[in-house]
GROMACS .gro file of C-alpha atoms in nm:
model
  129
    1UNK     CA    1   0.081   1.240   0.419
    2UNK     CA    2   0.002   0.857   0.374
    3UNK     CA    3   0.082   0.793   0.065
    4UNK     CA    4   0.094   0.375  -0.013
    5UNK     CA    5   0.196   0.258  -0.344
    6UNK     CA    6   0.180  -0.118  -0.438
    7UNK     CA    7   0.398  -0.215  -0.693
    8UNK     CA    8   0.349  -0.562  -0.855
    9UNK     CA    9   0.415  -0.721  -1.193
   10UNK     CA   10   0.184  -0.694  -1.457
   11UNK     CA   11   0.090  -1.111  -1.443
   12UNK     CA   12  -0.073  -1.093  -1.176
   13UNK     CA   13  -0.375  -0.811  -1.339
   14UNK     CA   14  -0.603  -1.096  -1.424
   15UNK     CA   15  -0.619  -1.265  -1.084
   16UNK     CA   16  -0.548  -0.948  -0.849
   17UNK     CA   17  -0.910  -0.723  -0.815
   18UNK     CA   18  -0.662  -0.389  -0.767
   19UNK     CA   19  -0.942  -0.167  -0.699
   20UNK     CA   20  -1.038  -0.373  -0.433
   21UNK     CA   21  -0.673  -0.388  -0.295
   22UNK     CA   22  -0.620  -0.040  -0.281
   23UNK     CA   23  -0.985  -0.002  -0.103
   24UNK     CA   24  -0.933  -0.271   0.190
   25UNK     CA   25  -0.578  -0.121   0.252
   26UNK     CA   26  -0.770   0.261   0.251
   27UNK     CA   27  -0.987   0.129   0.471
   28UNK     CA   28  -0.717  -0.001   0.684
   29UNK     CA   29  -0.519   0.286   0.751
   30UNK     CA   30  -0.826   0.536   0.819
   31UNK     CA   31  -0.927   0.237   1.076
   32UNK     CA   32  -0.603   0.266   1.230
   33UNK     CA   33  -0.689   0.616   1.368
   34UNK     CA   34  -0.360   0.771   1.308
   35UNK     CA   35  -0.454   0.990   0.948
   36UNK     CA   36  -0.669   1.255   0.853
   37UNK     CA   37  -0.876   1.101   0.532
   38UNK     CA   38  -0.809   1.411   0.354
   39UNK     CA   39  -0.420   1.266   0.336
   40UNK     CA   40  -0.455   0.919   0.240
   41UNK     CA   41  -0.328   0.787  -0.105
   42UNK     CA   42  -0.326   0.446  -0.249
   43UNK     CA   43  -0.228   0.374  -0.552
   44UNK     CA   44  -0.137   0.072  -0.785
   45UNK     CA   45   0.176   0.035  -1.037
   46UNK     CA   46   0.210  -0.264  -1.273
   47UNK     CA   47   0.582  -0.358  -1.392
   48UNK     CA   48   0.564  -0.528  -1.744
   49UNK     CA   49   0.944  -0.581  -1.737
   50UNK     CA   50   1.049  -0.765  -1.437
   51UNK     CA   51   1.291  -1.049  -1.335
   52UNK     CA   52   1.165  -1.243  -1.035
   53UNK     CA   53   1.385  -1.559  -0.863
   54UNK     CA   54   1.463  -1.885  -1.089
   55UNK     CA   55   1.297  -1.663  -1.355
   56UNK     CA   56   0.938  -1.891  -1.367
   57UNK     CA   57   0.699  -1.696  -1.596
   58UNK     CA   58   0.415  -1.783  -1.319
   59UNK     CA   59   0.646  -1.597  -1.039
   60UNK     CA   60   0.457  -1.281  -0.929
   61UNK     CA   61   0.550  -1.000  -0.687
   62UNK     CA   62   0.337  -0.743  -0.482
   63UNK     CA   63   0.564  -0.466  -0.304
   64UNK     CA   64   0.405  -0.205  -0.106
   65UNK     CA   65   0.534   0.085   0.033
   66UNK     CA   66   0.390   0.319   0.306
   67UNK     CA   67   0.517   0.636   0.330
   68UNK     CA   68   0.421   0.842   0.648
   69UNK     CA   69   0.528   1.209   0.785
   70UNK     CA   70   0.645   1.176   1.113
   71UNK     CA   71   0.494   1.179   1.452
   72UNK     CA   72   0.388   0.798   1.505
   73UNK     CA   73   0.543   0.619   1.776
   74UNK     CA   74   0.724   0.221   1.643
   75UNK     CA   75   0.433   0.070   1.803
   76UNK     CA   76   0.162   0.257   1.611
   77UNK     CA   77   0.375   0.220   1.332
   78UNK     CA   78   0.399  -0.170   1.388
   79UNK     CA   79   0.021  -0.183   1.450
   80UNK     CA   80  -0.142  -0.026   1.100
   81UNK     CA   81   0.160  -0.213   0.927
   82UNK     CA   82   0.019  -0.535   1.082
   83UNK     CA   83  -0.358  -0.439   0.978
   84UNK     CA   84  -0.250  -0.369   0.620
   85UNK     CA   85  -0.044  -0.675   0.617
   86UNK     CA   86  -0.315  -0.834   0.754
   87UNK     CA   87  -0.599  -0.720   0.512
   88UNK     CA   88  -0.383  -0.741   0.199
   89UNK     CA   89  -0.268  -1.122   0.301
   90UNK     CA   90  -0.638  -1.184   0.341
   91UNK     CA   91  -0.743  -1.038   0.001
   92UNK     CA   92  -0.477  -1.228  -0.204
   93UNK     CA   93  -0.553  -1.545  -0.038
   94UNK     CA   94  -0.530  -1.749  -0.376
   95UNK     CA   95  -0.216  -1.654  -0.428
   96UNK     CA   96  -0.037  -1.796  -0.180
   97UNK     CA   97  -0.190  -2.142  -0.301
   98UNK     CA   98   0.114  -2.171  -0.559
   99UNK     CA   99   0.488  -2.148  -0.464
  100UNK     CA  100   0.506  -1.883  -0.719
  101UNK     CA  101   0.412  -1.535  -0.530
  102UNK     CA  102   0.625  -1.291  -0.286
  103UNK     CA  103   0.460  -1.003  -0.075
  104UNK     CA  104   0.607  -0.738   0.135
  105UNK     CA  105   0.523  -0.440   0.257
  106UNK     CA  106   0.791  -0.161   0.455
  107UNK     CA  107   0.685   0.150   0.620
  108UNK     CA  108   0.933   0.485   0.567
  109UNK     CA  109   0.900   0.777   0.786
  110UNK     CA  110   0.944   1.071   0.570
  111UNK     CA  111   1.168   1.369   0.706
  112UNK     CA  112   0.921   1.698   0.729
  113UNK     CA  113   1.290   1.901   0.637
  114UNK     CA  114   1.284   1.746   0.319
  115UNK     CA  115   0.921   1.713   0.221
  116UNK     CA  116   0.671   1.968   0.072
  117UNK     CA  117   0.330   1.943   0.034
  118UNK     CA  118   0.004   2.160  -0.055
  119UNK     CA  119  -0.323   1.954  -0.053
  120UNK     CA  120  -0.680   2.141  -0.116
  121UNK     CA  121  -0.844   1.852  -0.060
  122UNK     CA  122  -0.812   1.861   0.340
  123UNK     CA  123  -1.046   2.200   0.393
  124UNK     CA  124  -1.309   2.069   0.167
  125UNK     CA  125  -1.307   1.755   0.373
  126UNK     CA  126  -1.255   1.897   0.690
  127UNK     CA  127  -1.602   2.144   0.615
  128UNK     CA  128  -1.763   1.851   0.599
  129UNK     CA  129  -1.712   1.702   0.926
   0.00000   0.00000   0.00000
């Protein structure tokens, strides 16, 4: 049930590769050993309408959040937020060149009372291991 959205505004689409992105954080959390690959889900949404800080046309923003089902202790939790963190920072180097962009990233447990799922793709993967 890892399911991590990164929400940025739209100025940034001509200096962020967001394929890329979501691949190096995919590969991060099936590195981290704690999800099935069947489960994992990264996706990307732009915001053409935002207001950031002082409100500088070159500000930017990248918000990611990682929602998990439950079972992971804090410190697995802290580790594969630190290896996404760590990835992410890595690809979007440039960015942090100008006083201009803010990145953060929070990890949610989700309640299993409250969520429901059905996913097809897990026994097609699973026959293949």
């Amino acid at each position: 049930m890892p399911h991590f959205v990164i929400e940025g505004s739209a100025n940034l689409k001509p200096r962020v590769d967001f394929k890329s992105l979501c691949e190096v954080v995919h590969k991060a959390i099936l590195d981290s050993g704690l999800f099935e690959r069947g489960a994992v889900r990264v996706r990307v949404l732009l915001s053409d309408d935002y207001a950031i800080a002082d409100l500088d046309e070159r500000n930017s923003f990248i918000d990611m959040s990682f929602r998990i089902g439950a079972g992971r202790s804090s410190e697995e939790k802290k580790r594969v937020g630190n290896a996404i963190m760590a990835v992410v920072k890595a690809e979007l180097l440039d960015l942090f060149s100008e006083p201009h962009f803010a990145l953060s990233l929070e990890v949610r447990e989700i309640d299993p009372a409250l969520s429901w799922k059905d996913n097809a793709i897990h026994a097609r993967l699973r026959s293949e291991t």
